[in-house]
Tab-separated table of C-alpha atoms in Angstrom:
chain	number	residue	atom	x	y	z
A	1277	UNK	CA	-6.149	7.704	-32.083
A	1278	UNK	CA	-3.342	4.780	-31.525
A	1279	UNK	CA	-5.270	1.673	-29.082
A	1280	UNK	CA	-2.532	2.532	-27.131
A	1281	UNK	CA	-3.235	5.500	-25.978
A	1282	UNK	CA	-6.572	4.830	-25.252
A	1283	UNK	CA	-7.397	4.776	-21.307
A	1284	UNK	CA	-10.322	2.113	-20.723
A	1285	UNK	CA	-12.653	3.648	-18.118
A	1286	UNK	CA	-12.251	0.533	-15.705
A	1287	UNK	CA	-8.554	1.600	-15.580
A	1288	UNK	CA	-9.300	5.203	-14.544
A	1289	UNK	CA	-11.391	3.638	-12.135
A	1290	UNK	CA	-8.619	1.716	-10.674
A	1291	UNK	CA	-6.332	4.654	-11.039
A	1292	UNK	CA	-8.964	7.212	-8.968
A	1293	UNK	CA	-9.422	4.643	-6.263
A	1294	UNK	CA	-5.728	3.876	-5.955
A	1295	UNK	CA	-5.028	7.803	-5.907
A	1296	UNK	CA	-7.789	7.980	-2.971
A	1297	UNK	CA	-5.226	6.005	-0.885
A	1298	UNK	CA	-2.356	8.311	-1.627
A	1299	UNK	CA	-3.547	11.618	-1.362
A	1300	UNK	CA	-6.728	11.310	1.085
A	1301	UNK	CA	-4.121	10.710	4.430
A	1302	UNK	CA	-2.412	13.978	3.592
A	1303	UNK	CA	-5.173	16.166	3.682
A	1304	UNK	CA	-6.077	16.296	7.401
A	1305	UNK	CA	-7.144	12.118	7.143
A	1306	UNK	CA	-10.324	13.840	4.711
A	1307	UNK	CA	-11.745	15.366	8.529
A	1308	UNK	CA	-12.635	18.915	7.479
A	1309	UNK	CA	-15.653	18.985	5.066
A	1310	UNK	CA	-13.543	20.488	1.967
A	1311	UNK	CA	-11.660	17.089	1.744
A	1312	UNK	CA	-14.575	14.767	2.803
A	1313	UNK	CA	-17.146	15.735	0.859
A	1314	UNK	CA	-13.534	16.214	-2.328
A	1315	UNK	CA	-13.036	12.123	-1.663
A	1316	UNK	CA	-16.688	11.409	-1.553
A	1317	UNK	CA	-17.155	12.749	-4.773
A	1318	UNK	CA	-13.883	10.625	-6.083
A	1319	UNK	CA	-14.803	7.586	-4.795
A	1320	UNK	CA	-18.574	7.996	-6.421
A	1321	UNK	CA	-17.420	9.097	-9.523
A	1322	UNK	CA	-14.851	5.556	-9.378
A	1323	UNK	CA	-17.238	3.390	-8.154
A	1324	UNK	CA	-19.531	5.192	-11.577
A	1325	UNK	CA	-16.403	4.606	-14.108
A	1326	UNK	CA	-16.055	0.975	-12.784
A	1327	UNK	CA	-19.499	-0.863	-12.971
A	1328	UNK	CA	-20.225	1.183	-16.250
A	1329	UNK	CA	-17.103	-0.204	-18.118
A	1330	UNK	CA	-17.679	-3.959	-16.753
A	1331	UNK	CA	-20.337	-6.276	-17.976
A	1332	UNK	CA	-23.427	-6.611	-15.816
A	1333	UNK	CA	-22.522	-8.830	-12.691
A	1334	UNK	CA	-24.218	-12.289	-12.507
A	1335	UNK	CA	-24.532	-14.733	-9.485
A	1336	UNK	CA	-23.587	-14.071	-6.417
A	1337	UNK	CA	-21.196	-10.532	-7.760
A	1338	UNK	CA	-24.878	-9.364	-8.419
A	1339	UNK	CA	-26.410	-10.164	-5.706
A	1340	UNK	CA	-23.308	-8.653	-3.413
A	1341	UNK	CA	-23.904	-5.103	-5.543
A	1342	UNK	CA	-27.497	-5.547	-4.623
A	1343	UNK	CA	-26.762	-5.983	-0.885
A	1344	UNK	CA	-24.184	-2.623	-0.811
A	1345	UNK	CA	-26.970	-0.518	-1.717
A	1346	UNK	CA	-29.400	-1.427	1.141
A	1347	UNK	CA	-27.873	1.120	3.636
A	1348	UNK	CA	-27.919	3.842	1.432
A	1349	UNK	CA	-31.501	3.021	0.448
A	1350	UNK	CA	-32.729	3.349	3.896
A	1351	UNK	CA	-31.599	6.643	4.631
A	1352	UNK	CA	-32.925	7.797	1.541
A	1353	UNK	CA	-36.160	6.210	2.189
A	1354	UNK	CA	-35.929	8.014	5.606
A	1355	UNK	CA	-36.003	11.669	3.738
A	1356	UNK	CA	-38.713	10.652	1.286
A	1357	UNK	CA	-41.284	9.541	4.130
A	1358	UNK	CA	-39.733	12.326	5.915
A	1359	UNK	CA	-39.131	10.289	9.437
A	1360	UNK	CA	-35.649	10.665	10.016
A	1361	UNK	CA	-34.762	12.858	12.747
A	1362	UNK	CA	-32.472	15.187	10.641
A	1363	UNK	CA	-32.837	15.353	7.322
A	1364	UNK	CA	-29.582	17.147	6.646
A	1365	UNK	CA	-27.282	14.859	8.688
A	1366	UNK	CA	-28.973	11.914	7.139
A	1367	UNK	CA	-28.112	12.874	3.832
A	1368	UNK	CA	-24.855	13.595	4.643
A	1369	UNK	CA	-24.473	10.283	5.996
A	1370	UNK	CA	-26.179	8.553	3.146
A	1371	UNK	CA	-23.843	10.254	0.241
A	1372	UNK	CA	-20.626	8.823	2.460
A	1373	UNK	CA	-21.732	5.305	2.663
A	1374	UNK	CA	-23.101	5.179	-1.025
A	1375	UNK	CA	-19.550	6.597	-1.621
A	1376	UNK	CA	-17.707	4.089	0.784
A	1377	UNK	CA	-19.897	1.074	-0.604
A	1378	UNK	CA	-19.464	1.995	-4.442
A	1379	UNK	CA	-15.608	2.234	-3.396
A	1380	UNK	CA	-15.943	-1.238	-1.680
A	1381	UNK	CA	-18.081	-3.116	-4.050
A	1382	UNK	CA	-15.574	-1.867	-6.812
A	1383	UNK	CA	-12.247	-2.859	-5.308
A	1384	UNK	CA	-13.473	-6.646	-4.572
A	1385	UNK	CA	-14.419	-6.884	-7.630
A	1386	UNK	CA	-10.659	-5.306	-9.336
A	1387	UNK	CA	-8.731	-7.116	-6.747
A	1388	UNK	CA	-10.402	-10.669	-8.292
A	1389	UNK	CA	-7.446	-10.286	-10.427
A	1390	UNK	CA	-3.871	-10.883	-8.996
A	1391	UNK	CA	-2.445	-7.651	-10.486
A	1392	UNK	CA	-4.639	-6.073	-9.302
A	1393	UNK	CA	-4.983	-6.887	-5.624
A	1394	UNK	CA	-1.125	-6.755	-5.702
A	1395	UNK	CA	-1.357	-3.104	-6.654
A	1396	UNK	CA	-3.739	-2.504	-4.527
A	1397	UNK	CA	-1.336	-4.080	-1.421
A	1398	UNK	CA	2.075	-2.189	-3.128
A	1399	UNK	CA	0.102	1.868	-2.841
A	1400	UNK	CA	-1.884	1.096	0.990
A	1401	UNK	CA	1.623	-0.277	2.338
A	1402	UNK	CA	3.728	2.140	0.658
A	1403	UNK	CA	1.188	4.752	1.733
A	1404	UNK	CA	1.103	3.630	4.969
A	1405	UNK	CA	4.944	3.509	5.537
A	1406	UNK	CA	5.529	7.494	4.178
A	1407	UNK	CA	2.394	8.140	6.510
A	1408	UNK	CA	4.400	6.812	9.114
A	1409	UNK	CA	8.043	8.046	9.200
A	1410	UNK	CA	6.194	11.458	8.120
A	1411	UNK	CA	4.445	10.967	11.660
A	1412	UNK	CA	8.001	9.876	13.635
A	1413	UNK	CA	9.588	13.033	12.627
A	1414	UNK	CA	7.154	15.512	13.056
A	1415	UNK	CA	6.221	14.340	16.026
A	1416	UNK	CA	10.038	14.300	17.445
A	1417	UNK	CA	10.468	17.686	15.257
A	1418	UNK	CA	7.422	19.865	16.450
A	1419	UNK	CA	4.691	17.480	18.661
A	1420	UNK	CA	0.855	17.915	18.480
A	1421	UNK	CA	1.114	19.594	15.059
A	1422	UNK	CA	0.461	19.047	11.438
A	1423	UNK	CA	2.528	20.742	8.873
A	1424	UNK	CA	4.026	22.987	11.778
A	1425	UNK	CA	0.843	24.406	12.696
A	1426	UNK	CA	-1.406	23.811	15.585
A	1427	UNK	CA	-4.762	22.003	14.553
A	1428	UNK	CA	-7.872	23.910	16.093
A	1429	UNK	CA	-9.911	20.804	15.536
A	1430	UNK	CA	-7.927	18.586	17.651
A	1431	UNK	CA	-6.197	18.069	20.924
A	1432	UNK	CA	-3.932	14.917	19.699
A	1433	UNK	CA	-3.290	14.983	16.332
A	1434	UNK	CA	-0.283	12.413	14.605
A	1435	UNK	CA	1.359	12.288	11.328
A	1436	UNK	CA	-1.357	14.400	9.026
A	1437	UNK	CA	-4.417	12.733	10.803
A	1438	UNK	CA	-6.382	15.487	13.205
A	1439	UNK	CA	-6.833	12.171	15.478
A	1440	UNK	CA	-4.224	10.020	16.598
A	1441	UNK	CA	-6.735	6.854	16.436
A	1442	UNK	CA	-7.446	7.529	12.905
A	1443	UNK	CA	-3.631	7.341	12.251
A	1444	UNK	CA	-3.616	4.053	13.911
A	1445	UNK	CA	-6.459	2.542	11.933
A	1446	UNK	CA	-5.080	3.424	8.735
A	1447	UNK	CA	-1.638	2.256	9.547
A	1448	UNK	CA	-3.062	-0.575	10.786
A	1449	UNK	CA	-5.239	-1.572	7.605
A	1450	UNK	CA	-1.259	-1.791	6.232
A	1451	UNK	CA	-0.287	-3.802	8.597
A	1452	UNK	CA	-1.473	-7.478	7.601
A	1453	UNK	CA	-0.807	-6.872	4.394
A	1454	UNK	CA	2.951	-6.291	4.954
A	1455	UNK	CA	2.546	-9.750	6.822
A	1456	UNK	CA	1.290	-11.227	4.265
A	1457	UNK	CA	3.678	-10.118	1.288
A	1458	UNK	CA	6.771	-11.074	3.742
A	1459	UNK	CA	4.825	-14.316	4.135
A	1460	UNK	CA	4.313	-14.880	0.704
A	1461	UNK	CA	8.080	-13.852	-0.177
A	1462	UNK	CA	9.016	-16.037	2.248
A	1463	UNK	CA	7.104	-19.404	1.172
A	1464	UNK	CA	8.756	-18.315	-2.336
A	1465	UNK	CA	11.943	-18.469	-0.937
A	1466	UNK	CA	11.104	-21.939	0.723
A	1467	UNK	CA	12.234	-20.343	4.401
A	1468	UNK	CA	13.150	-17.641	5.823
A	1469	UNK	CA	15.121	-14.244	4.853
A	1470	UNK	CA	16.057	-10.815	4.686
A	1471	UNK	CA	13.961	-10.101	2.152
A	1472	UNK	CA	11.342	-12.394	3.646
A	1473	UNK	CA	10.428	-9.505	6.506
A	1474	UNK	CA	7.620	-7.403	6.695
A	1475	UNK	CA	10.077	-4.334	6.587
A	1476	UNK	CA	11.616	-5.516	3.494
A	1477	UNK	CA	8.219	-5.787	1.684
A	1478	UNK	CA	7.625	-2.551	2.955
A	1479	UNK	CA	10.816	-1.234	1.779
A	1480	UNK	CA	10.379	-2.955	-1.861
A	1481	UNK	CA	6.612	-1.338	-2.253
């Protein structure tokens, strides 16, 4: 097989984790269990690809993936001496952090590289801007639903999000990052301009 075509496992890593920001909004914000415990399983299996294709982290990288998996440890030690209050929940809560923390640990260490972290900016603002004018118009179009259908799992629902806060918090995770590509375009421009906006860079991405 042509080098070329060859996909390096770090890269699918990158790729899963990247998708997780496109596709997790749309389905409810991940709220019903379907999608949850769908993206849990996608960020574990990207967190997996990532620290098996890189070289065993020294210094203070190691130390930092030591760190991540203390809260997951502890709920897991919880089951095995058997003195957590509910077994079930606890697990459930322990396989989402290890999956948010495997997630976490990978994309500081992908967005070490420039590229990267400017990928990484270009899909959550992009994401976050469709998210958004998908929100204005349904909402003016056909308020409190999703899809033109009335949630049963929540009262004030926005955009594709069951919960109108947890539309907010991902739009706002966007939000600084749109700052800081206008102010980046605009210190390359040496003042200010139209393209030097925070709705320009979120235009451009």
């Amino acid at each position: 097989m042509s080098a070329a075509l060859v996909v390096k496992p770090a890269r699918v890593a990158e790729g899963l984790l990247l998708a997780t920001l496109v596709l997790a909004p749309w389905a409810y914000g991940c709220a019903p269990e379907t999608w949850r415990y769908s993206l849990s399983a996608l960020l574990l299996a990207a967190g997996a690809l990532w620290f098996s294709a890189t070289p065993p982290a020294e210094g203070a990288a190691w130390r930092w993936r030591l760190a991540l998996l203390g809260l997951p440890t502890l709920g897991v030690t919880q089951m095995v001496l058997g003195t957590s209050g509910s077994p079930s929940e606890t697990a459930d809560a322990t396989l989402q952090v290890l999956a948010v923390l495997a997630a976490l640990a990978a994309w500081t260490e992908i967005a070490a590289d420039r590229r990267a972290a400017v990928r990484i900016a270009t899909v959550l603002v992009g994401s976050a801007f469709l998210q958004a004018l998908f929100a204005v118009l349904q909402h003016a179009l056909a308020p409190r639903t999703i899809y033109g259908r009335v949630p049963t799992v929540a009262q004030m629902p926005f955009g594709s999000f069951v919960n109108h806060n947890h539309f907010a918090g991902f739009v706002e995770m966007a939000a600084p990052l749109a700052v800081g590509g206008a102010r980046g375009l605009w210190r390359r421009a040496g003042g200010p301009t139209p393209q030097s906006s925070p709705a320009h860079f979120a235009r451009v991405t």
